[in-house]
Coordinates of C-alpha atoms in Angstrom, one line a residue:
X1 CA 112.9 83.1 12.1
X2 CA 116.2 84.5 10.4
X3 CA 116.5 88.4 10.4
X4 CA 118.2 90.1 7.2
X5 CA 118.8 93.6 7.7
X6 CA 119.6 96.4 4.8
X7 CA 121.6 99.0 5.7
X8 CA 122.6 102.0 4.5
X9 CA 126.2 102.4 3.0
X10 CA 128.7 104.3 4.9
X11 CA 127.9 107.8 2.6
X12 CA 124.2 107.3 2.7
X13 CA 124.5 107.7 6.8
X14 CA 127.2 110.2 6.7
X15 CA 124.6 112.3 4.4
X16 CA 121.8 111.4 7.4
X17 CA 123.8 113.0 10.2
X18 CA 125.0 116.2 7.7
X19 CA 121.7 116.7 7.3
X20 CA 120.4 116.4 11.0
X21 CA 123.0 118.0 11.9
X22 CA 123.2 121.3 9.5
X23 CA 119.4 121.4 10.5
X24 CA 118.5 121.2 7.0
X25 CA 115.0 119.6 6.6
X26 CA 112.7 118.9 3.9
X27 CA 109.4 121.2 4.6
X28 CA 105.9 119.4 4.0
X29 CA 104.0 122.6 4.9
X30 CA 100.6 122.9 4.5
X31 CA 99.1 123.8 1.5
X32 CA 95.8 125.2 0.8
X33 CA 93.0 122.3 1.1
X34 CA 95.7 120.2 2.7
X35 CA 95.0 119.0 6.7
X36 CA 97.4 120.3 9.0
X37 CA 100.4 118.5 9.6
X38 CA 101.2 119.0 13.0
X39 CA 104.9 118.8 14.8
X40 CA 105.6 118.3 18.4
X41 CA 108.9 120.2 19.4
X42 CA 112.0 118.6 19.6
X43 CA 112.8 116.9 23.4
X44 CA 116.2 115.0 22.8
X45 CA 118.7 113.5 20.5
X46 CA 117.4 111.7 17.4
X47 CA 117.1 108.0 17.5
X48 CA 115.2 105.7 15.4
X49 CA 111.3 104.8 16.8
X50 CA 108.8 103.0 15.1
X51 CA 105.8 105.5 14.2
X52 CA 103.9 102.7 12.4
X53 CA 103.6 99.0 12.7
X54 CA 100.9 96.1 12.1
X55 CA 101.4 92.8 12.6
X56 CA 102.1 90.0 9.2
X57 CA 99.2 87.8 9.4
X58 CA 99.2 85.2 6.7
X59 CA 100.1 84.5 3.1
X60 CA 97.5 86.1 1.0
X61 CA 96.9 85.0 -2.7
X62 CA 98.9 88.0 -4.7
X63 CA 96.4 90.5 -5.1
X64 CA 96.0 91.3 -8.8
X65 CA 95.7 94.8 -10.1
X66 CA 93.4 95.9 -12.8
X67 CA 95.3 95.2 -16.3
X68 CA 97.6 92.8 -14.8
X69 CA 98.0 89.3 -15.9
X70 CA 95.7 86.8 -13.9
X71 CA 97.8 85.1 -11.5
X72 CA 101.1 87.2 -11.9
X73 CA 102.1 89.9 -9.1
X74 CA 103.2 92.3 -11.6
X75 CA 101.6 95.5 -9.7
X76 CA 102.6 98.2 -7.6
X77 CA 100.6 98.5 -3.8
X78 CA 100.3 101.9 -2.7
X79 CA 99.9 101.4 1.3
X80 CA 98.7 103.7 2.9
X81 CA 99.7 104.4 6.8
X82 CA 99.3 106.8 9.3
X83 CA 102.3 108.4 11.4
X84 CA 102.2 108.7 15.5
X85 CA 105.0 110.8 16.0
X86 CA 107.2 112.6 12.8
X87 CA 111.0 112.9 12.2
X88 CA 113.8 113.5 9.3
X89 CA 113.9 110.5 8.3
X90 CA 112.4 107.2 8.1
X91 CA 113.3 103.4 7.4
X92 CA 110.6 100.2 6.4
X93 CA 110.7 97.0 7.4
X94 CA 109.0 94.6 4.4
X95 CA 108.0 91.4 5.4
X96 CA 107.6 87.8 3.9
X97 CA 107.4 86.2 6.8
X98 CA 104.2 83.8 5.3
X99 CA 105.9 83.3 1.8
X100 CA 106.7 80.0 0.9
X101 CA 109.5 81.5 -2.2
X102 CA 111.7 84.5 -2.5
X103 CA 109.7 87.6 -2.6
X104 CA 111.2 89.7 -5.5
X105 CA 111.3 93.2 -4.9
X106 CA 112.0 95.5 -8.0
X107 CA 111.3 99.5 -6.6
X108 CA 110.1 100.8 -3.2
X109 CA 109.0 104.3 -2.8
X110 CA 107.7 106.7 0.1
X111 CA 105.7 110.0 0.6
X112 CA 103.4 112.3 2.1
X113 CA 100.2 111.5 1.2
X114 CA 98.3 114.3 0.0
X115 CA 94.5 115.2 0.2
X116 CA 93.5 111.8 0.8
X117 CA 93.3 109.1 -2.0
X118 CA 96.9 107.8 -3.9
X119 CA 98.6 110.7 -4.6
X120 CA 101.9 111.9 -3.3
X121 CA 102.1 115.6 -2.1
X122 CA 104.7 117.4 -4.3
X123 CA 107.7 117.5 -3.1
X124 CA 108.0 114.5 -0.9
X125 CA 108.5 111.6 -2.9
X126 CA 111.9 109.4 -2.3
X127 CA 112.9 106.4 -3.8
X128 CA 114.2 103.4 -1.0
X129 CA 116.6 101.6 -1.4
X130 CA 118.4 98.4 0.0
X131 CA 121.9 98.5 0.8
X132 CA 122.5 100.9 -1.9
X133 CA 120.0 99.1 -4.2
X134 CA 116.5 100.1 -5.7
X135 CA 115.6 95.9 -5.9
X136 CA 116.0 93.2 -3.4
X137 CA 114.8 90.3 -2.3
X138 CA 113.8 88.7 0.6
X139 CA 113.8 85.5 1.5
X140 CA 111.0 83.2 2.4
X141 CA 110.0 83.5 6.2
X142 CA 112.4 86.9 6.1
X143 CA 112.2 90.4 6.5
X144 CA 114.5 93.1 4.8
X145 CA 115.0 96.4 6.7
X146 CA 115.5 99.4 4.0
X147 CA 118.5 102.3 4.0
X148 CA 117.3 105.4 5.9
X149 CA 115.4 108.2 3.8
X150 CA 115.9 111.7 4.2
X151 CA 112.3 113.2 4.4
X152 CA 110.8 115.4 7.2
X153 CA 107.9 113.1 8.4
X154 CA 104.8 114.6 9.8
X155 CA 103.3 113.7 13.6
X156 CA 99.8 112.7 13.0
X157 CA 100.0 112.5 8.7
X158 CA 99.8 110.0 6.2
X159 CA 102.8 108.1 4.1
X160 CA 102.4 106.3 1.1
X161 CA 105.0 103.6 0.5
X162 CA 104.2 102.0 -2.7
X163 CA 105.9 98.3 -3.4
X164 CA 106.5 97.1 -6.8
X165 CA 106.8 93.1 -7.1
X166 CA 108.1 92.9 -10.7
X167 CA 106.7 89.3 -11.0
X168 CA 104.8 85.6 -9.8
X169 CA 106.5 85.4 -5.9
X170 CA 104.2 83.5 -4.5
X171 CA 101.7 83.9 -1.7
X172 CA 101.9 87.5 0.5
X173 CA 102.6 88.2 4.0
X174 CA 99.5 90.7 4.5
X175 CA 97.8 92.2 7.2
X176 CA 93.8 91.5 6.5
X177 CA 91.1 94.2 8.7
X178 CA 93.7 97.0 8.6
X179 CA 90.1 99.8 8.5
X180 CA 92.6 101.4 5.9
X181 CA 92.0 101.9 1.9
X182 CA 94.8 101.5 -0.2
X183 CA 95.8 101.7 -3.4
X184 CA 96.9 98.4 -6.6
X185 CA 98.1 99.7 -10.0
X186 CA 99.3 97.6 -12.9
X187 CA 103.2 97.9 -13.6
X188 CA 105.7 100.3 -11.6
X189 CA 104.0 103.6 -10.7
X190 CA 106.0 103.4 -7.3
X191 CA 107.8 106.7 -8.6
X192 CA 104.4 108.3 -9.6
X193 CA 103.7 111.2 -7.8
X194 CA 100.0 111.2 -9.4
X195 CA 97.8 107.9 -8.1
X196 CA 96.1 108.2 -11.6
X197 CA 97.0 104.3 -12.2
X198 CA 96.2 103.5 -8.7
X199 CA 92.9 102.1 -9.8
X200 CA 92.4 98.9 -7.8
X201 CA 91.8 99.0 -3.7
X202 CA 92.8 96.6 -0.9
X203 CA 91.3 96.6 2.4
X204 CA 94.6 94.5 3.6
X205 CA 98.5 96.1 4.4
X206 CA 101.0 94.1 1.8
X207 CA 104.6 93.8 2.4
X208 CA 104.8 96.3 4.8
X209 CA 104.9 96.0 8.3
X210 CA 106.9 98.7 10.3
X211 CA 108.1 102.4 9.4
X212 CA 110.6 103.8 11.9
X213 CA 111.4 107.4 12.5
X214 CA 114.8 109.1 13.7
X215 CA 113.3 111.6 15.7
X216 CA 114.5 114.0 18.5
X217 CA 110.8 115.0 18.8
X218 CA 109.5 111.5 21.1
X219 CA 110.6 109.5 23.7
X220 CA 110.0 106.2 23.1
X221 CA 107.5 103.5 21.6
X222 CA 104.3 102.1 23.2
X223 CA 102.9 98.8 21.9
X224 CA 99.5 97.8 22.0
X225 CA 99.3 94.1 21.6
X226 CA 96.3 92.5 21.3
X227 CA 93.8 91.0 19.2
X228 CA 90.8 92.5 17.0
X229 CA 89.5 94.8 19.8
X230 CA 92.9 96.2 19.3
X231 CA 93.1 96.0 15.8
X232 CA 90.3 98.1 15.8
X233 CA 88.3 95.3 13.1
X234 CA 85.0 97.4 14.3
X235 CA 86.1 101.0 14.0
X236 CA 85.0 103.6 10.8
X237 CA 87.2 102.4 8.0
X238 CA 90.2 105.6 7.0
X239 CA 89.2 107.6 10.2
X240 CA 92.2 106.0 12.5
X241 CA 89.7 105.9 15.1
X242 CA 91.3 102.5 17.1
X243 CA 91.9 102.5 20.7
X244 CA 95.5 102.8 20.2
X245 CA 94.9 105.7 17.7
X246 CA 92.6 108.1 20.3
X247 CA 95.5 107.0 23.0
X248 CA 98.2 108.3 20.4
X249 CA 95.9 111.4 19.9
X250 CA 96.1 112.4 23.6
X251 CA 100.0 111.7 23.6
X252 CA 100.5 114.4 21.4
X253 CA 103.9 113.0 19.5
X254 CA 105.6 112.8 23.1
X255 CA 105.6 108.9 22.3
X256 CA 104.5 106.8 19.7
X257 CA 101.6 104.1 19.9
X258 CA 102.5 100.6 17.5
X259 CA 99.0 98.8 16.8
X260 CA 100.0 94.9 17.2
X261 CA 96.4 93.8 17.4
X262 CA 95.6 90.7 15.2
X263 CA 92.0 90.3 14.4
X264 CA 91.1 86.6 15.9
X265 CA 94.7 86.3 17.7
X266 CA 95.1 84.5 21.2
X267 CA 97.3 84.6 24.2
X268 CA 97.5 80.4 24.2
X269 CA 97.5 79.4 21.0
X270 CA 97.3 79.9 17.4
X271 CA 94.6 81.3 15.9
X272 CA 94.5 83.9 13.3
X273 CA 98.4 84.3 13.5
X274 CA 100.7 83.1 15.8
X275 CA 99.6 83.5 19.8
X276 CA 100.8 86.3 21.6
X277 CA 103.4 84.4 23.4
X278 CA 105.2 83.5 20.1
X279 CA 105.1 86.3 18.4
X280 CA 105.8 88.5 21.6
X281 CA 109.5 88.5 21.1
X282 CA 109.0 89.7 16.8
X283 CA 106.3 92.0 17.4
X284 CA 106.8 94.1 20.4
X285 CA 110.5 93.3 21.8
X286 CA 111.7 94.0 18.6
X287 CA 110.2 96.8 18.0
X288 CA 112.6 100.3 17.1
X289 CA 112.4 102.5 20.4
X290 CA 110.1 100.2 22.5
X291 CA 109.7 101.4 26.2
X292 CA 106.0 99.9 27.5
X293 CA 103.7 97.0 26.7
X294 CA 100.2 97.7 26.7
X295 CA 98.6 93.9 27.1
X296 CA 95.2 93.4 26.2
X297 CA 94.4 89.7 25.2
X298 CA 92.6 86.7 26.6
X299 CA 88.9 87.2 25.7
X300 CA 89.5 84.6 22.3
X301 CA 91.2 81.7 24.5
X302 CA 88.0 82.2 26.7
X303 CA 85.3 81.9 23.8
X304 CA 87.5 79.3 21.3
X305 CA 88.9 77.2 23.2
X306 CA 91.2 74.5 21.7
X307 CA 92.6 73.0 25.2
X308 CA 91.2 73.0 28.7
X309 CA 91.6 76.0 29.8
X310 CA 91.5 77.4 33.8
X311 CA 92.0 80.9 35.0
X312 CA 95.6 79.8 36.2
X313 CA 96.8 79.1 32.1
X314 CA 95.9 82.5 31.4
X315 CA 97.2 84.2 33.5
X316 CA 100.4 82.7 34.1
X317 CA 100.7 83.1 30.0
X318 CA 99.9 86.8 31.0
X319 CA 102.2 86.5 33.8
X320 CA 105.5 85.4 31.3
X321 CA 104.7 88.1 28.8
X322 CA 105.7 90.2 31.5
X323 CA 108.2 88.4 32.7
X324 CA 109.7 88.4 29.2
X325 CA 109.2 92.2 28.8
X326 CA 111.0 93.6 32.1
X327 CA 114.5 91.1 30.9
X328 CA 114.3 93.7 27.7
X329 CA 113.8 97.0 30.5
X330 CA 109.9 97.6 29.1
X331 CA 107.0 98.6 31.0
X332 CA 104.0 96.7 30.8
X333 CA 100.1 98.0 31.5
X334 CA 97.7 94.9 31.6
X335 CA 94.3 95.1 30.1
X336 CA 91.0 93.6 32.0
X337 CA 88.5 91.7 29.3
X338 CA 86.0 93.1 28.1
X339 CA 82.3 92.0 28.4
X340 CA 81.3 89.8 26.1
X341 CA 77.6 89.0 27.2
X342 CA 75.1 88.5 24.5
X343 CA 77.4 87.4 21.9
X344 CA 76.5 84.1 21.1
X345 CA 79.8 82.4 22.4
X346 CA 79.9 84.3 25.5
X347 CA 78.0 81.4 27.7
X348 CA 77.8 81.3 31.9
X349 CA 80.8 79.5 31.5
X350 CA 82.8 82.0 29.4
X351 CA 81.6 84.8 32.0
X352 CA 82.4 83.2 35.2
X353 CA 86.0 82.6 33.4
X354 CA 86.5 86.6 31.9
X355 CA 85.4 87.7 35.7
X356 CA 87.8 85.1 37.9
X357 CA 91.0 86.3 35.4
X358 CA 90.1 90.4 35.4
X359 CA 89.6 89.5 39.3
X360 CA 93.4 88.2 38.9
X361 CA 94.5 91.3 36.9
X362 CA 93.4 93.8 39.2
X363 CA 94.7 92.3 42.3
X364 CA 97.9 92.9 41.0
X365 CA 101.1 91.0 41.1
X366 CA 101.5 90.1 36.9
X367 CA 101.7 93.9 35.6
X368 CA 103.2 97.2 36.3
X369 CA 99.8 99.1 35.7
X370 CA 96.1 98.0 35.0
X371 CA 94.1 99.8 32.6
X372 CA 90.1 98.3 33.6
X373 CA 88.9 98.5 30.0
X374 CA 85.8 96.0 31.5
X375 CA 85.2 99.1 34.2
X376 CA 84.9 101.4 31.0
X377 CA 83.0 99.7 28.7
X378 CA 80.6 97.5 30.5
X379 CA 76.8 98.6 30.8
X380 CA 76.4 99.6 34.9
X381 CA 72.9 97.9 34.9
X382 CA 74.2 94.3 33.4
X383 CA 78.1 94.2 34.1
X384 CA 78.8 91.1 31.9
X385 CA 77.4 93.3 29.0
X386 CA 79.1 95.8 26.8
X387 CA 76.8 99.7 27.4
X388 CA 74.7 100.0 24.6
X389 CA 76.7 103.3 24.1
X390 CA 79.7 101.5 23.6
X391 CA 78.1 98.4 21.6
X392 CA 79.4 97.8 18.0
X393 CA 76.1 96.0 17.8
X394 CA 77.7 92.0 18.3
X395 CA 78.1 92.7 21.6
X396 CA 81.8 91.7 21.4
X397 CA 83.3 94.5 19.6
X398 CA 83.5 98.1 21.1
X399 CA 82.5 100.9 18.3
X400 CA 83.8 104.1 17.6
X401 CA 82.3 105.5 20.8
X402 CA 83.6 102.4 22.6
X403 CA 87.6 102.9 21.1
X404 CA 87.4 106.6 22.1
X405 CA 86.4 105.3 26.0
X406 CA 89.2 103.1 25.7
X407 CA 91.7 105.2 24.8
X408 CA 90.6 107.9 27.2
X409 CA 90.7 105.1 30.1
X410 CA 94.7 104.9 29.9
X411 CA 96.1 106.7 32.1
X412 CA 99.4 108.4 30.3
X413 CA 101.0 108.3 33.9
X414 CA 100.9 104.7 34.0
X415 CA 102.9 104.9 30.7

């Protein structure tokens, strides 16, 4: 996949480092009826880490807003994200990775969300541009990397970046189950500080699929690649309560945690996206500031099956993720599977599988650390079963009492 990056002309970077470096930052204090935007203090020299990621998915029919023309893009999608460790500044990454044309880009634009819905708080929002440029456009199976903006970003907020595709482009590189509202309008309201026109809803991430930080206030990345028992497809929608979220929680801004769960996805093979072991490389060695790997996949290639498939195939997939990994100087914590047992693929079969390759993973010998997410989930009086306490209610997916577990099972020394 070719890489196209944007960056920032020689003044725009000089005006970065002034800024830093004079110590002048844009406040987002807290006003009253606002949350609490909290700040970790400072640890080191500012370098760019990702605060936000998800992984692009598939090509999506354009969403339409209300008003627009059937068919056209001709809207403006207000995403909505939430931030694991803050900075003063930030850069995207938009994606059209799935497209099948040129994606037309005609104004990009980023803020602090206020009290929850579309609106901006005052103050905060910037225009982004592209090599100078308010409009770009990025080629089919690309991804364009914007000019840094000066903004103080919050630890543990919300951003808006809103996207404004001026016309028909095709199909969109989306990211479906993202648990997170956000926001359509009809026409360019991407400089609106109001989300009056922000009408329409999506349940999906569009365009966007990574917001770095430069930062002196964190020391590195984790990713947590996996598939929807990371993406957290089971979790109370707008309440960030993921595994990789509570783990984030408890890191306190110290280091970021990038969500690379697919709903569906496999180690093997594809599935819903690319498998793990093609999209390793795009979606967690690439990622800005990476410095561990948390691994948690496997469970899909046991219950859908497209090959024969022995204990040995996964785990020597397992085995070169981490392989792969350590060449790029990253740390990487493998994840046990978790039970599946009464979930109506989970057969004999399936079980005698899940328990021969978790048997494998906590022996030792294919990652740095184990976290035993089957330990911490699994119902003491039937081990092949998820604890009721923990039980979505498909006894395949954890809920939010089961993502809190998880994220309290990692250890952060292991990180």
């Amino acid at each position: 996949m070719k890489k196209r990056h944007g960056y920032a002309s020689l003044a725009a970077l000089m005006a970065v480092v002034v800024l830093i470096c004079a110590g002048i930052y844009l406040s987002v204090g807290t006003a009253k009826g606002r949350p609490a935007l909290r700040t970790p203090p400072p640890s080191a020299a500012s370098v760019w880490i990702g605060t936000w990621s998800a992984s692009p998915v598939l090509a999506a029919p354009a969403t339409t807003a209300p008003g627009s023309p059937s068919g056209s893009a001709g809207r403006s999608v207000r995403n909505v994200v939430h931030t694991t460790v803050g900075g003063t500044a930030a850069r995207i990454t938009l994606s059209n990775l799935a497209g099948t044309q040129p994606l037309k880009i005609g104004s990009v634009s980023l803020a602090v969300r206020a009290n929850g819905g579309a609106e901006a708080m005052p103050g905060t929002l910037r225009r982004v541009t592209f090599q100078g440029a308010p409009a770009a456009t990025v080629g089919a199976g690309d991804q364009l990397v914007s000019d840094p903006v000066v903004l103080r970003i919050p630890y543990d907020g919300d951003l808006l970046i809103s996207v404004h595709t001026p016309g028909p482009g095709g199909t969109v590189t989306s990211h479906p189950q993202a648990r997170q509202t956000s926001y359509l309008a009809a026409g360019d309201h991407t400089l609106d500080e109001s989300g009056d026109d922000y009408t329409g809803v999506t349940t999906s991430w569009h365009h966007l699929t990574a917001v770095d930080v430069l930062t002196s206030e964190a020391r590195g990345a984790i990713i947590a690649v996996g598939d929807s028992i990371t993406d957290g497809v089971s979790s109370t929608r707008d309440a960030n309560l993921r595994w990789p979220d509570v783990l984030a929680d408890r890191l306190g801004g110290r280091y970021s945690v990038l969500n690379q769960g697919i709903s569906g996805n496999r180690l093997l093979a594809e599935g819903r996206g690319p498998s793990v072991l093609d999209r390793f490389d795009r979606d967690v060695l690439a990622r800005s500031g990476a410095r561990t790997v948390i691994v948690a996949i496997g469970i899909n290639d046991l219950l859908r099956p497209s090959y024969p498939l022995s204990t040995d195939a996964l785990t020597d997939g397992l085995a070169e993720l981490t392989r792969r990994a350590h060449a790029r100087g990253l740390r990487v914590v493998g994840a046990t599977l978790t039970p599946c047992g009464g979930y109506p693929m989970c057969t004999p079969a399936v079980e005698a599988e899940r328990t021969r390759v978790n048997n494998v993973i906590r022996s030792g010998g294919i990652f740095d650390a184990v976290v035993d997410f089957d330990r911490a989930l699994r119902d003491p009086y039937a081990p092949h079963r998820l604890s009721p306490a923990y039980d979505y209610g498909d006894h395949l997916h954890p809920s939010d009492a089961g993502f809190a577990r998880m994220g309290a099972a990692v250890d952060p020394a292991q990180l």
